[in-house]
mmCIF file of C-alpha atoms in Angstrom:
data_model
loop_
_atom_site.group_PDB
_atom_site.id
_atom_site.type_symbol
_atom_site.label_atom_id
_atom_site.label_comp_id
_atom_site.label_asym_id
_atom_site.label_seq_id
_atom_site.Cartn_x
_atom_site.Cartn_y
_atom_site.Cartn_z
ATOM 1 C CA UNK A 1394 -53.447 208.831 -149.209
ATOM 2 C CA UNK A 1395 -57.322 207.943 -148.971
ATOM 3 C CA UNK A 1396 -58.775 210.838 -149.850
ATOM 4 C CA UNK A 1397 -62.309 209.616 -148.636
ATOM 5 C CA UNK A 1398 -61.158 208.764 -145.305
ATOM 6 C CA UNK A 1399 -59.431 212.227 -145.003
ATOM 7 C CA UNK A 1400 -62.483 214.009 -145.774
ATOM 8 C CA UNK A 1401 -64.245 211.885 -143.438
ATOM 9 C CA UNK A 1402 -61.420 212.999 -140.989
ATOM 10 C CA UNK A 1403 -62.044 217.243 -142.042
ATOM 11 C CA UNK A 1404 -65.982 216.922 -141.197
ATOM 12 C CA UNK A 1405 -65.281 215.258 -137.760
ATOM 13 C CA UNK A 1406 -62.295 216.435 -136.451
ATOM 14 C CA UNK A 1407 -64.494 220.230 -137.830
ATOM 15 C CA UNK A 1408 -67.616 218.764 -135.691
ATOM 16 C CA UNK A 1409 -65.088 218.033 -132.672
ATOM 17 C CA UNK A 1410 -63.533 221.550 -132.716
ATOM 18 C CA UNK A 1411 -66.684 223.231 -132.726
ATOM 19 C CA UNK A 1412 -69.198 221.601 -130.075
ATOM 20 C CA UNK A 1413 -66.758 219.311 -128.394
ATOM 21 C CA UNK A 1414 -68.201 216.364 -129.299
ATOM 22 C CA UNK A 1415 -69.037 213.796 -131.982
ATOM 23 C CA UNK A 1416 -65.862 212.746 -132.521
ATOM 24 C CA UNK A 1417 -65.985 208.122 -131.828
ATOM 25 C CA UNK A 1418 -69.821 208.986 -131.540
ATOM 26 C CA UNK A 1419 -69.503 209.655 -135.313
ATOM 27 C CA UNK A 1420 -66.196 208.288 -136.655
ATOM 28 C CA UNK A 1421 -66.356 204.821 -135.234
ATOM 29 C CA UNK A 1422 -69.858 204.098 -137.320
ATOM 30 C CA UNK A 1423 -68.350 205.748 -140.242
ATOM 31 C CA UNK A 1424 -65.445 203.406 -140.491
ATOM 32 C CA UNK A 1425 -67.424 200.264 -139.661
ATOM 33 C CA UNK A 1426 -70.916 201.153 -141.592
ATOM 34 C CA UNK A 1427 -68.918 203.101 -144.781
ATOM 35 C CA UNK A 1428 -65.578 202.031 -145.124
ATOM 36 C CA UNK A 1429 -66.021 198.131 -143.979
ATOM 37 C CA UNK A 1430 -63.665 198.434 -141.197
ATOM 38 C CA UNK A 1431 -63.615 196.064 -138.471
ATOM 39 C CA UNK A 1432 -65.236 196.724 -135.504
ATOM 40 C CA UNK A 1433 -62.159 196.314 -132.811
ATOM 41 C CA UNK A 1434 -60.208 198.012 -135.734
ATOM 42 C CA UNK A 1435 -62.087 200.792 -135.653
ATOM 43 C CA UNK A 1436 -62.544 201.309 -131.917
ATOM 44 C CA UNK A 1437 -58.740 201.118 -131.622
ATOM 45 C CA UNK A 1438 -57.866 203.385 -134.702
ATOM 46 C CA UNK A 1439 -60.280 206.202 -133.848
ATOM 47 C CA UNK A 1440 -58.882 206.012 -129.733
ATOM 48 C CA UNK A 1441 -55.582 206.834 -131.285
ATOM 49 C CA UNK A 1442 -57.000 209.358 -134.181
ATOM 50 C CA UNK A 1443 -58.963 211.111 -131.572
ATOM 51 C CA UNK A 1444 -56.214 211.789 -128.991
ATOM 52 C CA UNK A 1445 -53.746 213.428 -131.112
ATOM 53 C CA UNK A 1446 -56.772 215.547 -133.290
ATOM 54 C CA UNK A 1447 -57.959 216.658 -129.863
ATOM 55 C CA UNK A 1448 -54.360 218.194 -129.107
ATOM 56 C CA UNK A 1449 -54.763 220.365 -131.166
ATOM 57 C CA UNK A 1450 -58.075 221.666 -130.189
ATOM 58 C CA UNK A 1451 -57.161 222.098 -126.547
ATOM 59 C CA UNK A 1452 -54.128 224.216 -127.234
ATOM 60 C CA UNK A 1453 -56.794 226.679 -129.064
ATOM 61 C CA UNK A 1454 -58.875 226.436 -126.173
ATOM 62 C CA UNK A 1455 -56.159 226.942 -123.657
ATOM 63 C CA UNK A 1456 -54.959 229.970 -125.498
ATOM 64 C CA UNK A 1457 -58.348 231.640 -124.759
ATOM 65 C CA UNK A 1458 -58.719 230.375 -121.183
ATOM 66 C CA UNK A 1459 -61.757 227.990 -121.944
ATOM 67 C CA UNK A 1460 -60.123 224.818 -120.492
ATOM 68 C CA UNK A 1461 -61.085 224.764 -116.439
ATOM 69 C CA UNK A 1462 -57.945 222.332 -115.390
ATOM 70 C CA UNK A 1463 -59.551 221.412 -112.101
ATOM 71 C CA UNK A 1464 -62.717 219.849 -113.717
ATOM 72 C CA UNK A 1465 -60.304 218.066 -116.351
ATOM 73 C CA UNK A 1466 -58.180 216.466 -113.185
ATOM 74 C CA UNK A 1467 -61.242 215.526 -111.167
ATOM 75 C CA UNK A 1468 -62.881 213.688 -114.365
ATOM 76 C CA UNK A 1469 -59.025 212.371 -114.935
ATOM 77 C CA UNK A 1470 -59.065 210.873 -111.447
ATOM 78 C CA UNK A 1471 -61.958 208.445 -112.392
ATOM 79 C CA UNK A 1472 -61.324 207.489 -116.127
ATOM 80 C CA UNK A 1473 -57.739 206.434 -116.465
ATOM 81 C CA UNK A 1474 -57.930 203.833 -113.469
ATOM 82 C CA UNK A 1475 -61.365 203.050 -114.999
ATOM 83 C CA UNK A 1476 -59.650 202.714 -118.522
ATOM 84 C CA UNK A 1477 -56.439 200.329 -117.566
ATOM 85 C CA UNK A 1478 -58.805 198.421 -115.327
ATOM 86 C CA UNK A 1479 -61.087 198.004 -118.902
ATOM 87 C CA UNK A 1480 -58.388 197.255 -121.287
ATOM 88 C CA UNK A 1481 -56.677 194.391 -118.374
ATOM 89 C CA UNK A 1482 -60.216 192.916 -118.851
ATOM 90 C CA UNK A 1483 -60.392 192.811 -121.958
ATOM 91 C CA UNK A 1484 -57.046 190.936 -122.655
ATOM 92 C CA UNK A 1485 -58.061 188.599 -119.894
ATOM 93 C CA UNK A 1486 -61.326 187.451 -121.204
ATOM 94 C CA UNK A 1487 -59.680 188.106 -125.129
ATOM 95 C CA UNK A 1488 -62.924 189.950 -125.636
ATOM 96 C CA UNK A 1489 -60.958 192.447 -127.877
ATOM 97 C CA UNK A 1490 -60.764 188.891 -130.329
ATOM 98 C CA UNK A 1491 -64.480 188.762 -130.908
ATOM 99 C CA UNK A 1492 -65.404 189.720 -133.844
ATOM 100 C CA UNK A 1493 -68.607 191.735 -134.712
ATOM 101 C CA UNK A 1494 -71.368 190.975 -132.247
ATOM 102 C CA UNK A 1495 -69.737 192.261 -129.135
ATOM 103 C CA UNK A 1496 -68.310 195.475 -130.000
ATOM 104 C CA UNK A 1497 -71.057 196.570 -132.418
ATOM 105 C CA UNK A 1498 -73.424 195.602 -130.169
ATOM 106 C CA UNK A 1499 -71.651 197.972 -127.447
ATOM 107 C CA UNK A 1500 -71.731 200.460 -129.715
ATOM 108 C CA UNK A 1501 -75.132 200.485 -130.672
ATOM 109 C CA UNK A 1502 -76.343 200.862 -126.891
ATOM 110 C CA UNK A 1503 -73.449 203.456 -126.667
ATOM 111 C CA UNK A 1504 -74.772 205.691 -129.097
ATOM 112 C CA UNK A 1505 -78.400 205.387 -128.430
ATOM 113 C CA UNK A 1506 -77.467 206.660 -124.899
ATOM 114 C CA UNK A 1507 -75.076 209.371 -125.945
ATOM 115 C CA UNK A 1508 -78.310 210.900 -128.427
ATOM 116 C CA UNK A 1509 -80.656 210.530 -125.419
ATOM 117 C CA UNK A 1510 -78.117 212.589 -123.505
ATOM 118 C CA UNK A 1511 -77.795 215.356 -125.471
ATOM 119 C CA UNK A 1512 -81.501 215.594 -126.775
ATOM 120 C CA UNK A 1513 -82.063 215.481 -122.995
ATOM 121 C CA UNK A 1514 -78.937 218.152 -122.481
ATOM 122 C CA UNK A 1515 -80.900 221.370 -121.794
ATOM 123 C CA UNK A 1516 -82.753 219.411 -119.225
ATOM 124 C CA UNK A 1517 -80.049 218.452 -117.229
ATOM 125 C CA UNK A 1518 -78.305 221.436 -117.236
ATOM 126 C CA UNK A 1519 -81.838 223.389 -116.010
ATOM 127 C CA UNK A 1520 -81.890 220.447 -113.109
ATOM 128 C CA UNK A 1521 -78.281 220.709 -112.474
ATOM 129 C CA UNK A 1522 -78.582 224.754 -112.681
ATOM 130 C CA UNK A 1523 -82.129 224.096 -109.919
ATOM 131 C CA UNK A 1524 -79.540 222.090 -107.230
ATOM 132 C CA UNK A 1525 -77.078 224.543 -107.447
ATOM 133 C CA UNK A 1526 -78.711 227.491 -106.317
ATOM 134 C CA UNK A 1527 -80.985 225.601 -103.952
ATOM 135 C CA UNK A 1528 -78.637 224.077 -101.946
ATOM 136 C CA UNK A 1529 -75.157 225.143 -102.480
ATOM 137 C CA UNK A 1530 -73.259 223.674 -100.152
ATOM 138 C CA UNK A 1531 -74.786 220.332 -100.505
ATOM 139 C CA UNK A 1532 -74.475 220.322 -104.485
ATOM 140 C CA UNK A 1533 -70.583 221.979 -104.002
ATOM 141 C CA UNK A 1534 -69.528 219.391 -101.377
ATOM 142 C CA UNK A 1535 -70.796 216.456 -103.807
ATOM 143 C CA UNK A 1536 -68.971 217.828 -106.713
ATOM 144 C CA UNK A 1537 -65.659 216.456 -106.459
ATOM 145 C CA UNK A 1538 -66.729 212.958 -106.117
ATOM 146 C CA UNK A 1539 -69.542 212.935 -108.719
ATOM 147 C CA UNK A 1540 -67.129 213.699 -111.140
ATOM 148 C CA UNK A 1541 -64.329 211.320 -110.652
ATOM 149 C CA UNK A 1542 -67.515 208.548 -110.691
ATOM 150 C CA UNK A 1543 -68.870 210.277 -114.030
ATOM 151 C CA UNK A 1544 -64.693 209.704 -115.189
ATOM 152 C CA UNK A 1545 -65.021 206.054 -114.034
ATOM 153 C CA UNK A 1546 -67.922 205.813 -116.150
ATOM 154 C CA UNK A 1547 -66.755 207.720 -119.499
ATOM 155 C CA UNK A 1548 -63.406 205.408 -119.009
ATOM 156 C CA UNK A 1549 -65.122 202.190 -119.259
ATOM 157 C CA UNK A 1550 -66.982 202.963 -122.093
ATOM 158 C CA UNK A 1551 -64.739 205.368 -123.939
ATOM 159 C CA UNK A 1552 -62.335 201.810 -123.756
ATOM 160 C CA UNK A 1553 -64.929 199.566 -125.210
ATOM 161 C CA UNK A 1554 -66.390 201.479 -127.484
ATOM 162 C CA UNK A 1555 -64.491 204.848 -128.282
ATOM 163 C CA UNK A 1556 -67.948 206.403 -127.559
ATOM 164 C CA UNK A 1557 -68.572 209.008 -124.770
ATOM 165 C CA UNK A 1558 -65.560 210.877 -123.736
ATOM 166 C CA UNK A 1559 -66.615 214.089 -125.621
ATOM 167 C CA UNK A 1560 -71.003 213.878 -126.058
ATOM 168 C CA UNK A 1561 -71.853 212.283 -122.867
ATOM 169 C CA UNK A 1562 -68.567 213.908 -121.256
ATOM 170 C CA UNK A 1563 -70.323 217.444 -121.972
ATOM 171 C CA UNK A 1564 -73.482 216.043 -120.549
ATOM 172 C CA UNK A 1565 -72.630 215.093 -117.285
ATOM 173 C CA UNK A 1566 -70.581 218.525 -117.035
ATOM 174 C CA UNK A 1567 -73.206 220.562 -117.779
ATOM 175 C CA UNK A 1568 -75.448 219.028 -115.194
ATOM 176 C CA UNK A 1569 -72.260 218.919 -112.637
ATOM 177 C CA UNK A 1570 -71.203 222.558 -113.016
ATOM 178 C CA UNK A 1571 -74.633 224.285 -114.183
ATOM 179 C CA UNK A 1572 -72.624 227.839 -113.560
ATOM 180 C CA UNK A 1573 -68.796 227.098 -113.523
ATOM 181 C CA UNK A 1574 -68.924 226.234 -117.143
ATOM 182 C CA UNK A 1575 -70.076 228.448 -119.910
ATOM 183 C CA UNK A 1576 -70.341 227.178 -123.524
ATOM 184 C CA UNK A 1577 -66.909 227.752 -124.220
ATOM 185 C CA UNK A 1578 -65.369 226.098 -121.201
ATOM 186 C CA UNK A 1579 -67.735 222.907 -121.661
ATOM 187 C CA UNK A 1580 -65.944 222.324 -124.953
ATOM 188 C CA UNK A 1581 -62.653 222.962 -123.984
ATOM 189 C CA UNK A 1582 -62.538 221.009 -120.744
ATOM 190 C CA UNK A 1583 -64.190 218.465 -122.207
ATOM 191 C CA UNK A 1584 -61.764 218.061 -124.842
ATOM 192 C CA UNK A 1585 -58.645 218.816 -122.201
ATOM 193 C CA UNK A 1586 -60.251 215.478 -120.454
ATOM 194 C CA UNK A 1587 -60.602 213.179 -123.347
ATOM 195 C CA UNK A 1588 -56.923 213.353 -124.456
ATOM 196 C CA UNK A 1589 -55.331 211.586 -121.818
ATOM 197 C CA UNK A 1590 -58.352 209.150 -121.617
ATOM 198 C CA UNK A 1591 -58.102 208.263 -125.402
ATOM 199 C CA UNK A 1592 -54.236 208.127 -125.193
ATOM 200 C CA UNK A 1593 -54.457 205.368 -122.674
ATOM 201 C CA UNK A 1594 -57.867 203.373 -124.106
ATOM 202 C CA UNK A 1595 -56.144 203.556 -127.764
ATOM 203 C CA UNK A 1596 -52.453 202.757 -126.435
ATOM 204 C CA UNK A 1597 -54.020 199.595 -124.954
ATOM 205 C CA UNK A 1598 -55.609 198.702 -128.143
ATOM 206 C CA UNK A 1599 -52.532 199.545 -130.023
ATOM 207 C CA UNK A 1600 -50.914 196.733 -127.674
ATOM 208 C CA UNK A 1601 -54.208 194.145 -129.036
ATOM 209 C CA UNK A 1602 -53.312 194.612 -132.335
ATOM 210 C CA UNK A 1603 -56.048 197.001 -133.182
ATOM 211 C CA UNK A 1604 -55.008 200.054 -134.758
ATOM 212 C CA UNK A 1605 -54.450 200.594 -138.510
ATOM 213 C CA UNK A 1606 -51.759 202.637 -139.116
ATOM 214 C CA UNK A 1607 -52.468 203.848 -142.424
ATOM 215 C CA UNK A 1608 -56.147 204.406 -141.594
ATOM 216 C CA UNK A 1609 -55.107 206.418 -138.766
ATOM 217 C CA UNK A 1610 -52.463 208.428 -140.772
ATOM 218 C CA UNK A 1611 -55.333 209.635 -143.754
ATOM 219 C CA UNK A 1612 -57.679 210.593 -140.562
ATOM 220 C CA UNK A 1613 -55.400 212.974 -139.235
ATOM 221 C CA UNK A 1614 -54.277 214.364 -142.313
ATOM 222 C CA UNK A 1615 -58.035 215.733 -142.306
ATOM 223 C CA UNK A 1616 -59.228 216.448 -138.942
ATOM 224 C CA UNK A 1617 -56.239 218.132 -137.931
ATOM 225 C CA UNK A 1618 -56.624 221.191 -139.830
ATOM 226 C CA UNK A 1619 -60.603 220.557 -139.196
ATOM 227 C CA UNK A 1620 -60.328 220.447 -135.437
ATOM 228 C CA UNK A 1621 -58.251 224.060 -135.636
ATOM 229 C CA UNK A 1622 -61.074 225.373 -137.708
ATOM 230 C CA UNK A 1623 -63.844 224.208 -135.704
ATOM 231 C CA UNK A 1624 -62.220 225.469 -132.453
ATOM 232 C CA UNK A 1625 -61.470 228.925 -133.970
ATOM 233 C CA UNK A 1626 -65.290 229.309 -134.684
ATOM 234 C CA UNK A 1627 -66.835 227.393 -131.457
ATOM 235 C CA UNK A 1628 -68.019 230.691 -129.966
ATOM 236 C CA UNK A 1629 -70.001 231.720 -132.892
ATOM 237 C CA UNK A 1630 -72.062 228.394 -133.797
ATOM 238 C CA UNK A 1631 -75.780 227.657 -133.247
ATOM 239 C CA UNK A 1632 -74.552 224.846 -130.297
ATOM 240 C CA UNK A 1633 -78.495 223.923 -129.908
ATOM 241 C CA UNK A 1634 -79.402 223.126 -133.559
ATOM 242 C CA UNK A 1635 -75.858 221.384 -133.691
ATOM 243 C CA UNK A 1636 -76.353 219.208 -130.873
ATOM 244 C CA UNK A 1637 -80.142 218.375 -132.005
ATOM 245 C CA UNK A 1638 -78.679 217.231 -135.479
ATOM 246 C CA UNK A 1639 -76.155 215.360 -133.977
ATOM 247 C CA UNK A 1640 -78.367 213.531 -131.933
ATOM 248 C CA UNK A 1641 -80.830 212.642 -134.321
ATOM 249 C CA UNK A 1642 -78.223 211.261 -136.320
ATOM 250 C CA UNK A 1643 -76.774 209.179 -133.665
ATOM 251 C CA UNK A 1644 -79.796 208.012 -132.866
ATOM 252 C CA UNK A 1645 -80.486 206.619 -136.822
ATOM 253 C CA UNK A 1646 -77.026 205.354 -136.630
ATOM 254 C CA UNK A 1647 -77.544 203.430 -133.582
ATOM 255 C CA UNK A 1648 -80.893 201.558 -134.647
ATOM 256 C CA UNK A 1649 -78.266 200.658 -137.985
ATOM 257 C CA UNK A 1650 -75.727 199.501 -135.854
ATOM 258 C CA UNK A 1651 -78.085 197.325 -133.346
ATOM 259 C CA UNK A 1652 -79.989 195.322 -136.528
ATOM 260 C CA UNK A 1653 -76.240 194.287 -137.850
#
């Protein structure tokens, strides 16, 4: 076993448990930027890594009746189509065969959004929060289908990139569901949601040829028991000074990723 690629694996798949996301927002630059792993390699791998570790979380989550199953089937309508549709793309145009500029380049502009969304998270959810009690039938009866088009969206780029499906995933749902979803719920829905979404994306890439097996194997050896952690302890973090770090770092890690 790589022990540095487990650890790697603990701090994420602890990061995950705890706020919902971070999890390809973080691990896919680690693996290209400090291990020297190929960019489709990578994206593939961590689609894979990221479904099973998240599992785990959601049967935590579950078990204290933070998952809202509704939200995670409206989100689910959007961004499995929106996934297949992605990965039959990709093999038709081979653009899973380019090498670095492509996908690193995608993942650059996918990171820099998902900071921006979550420095911007308190924001949306005050806006969100605003609509709701202004105009509630309105806001109610556009619900349904603004969420299956937020899926669509996640699944596109979740496919390309392995970036979205749990920092901007929490974004749009706090602006969506202002007062549905507490804290709590955010991260367990969210995480209910990006399951069958990474299972697909990463299934697809499996089928490219883009998944390291052994890689994938020393990831979940860490963030396994890190996910269970992190979930156990969700309730009781600082969420705001999380997120804000998180961002910041994505942010950093973007501008890296962008000058390659």
């Amino acid at each position: 076993m790589d022990w540095s690629t487990g650890v790697a694996g603990l701090l994420v798949g602890t990061i995950v448990g705890i706020t919902g996301v971070g999890g390809g927002a973080l691990m896919t630059p680690i693996l290209v930027l400090l291990f020297g792993i190929s960019p489709q390699t990578a994206v593939g791998t961590d689609l894979l890594y990221a479904s099973i570790t998240k599992m785990f979380g959601t049967v935590v989550h579950h078990n204290h009746g933070t998952v809202d199953w509704g939200v995670v089937k409206r989100l689910a309508l959007g961004s499995l189509p929106a996934a297949a549709l992605t990965l039959v793309w990709m093999n038709l145009t081979q653009t899973h065969q380019i090498k670095s500029g492509f996908i690193i380049t995608a993942v650059g502009i996918a990171l820099m959004i998902t900071a921006l969304g979550m420095l911007g998270k308190d924001w949306l959810h005050a806006m969100g929060r605003k609509l709701r009690v202004g105009d509630v039938e309105k806001f109610k009866s556009a619900q349904p289908a603004l969420t299956v088009l937020a899926g669509a969206v996640l699944g596109v780029l979740v496919t390309l990139t392995s970036i979205g499906a749990g920092a901007l995933g929490t974004v749009m749902l706090v602006y969506l569901y202002p007062l549905r979803l507490n804290a709590s719920k955010l991260v367990g829905t969210d995480l209910a949601h990006a399951i069958p979404l990474a299972l697909i994306a990463g299934l697809g890439h499996l089928s490219l040829g883009n998944v390291n097996y052994t890689l994938l194997l020393n990831l979940l050896a860490g963030s396994i028991p890190g996910i269970l952690l992190g979930s156990v302890i969700s309730t009781r973090a600082p969420m705001t000074l999380i997120r804000y770090a998180i961002a910041l770092v994505l942010g950093a890690v973007s501008i890296k990723m962008l000058s390659l």
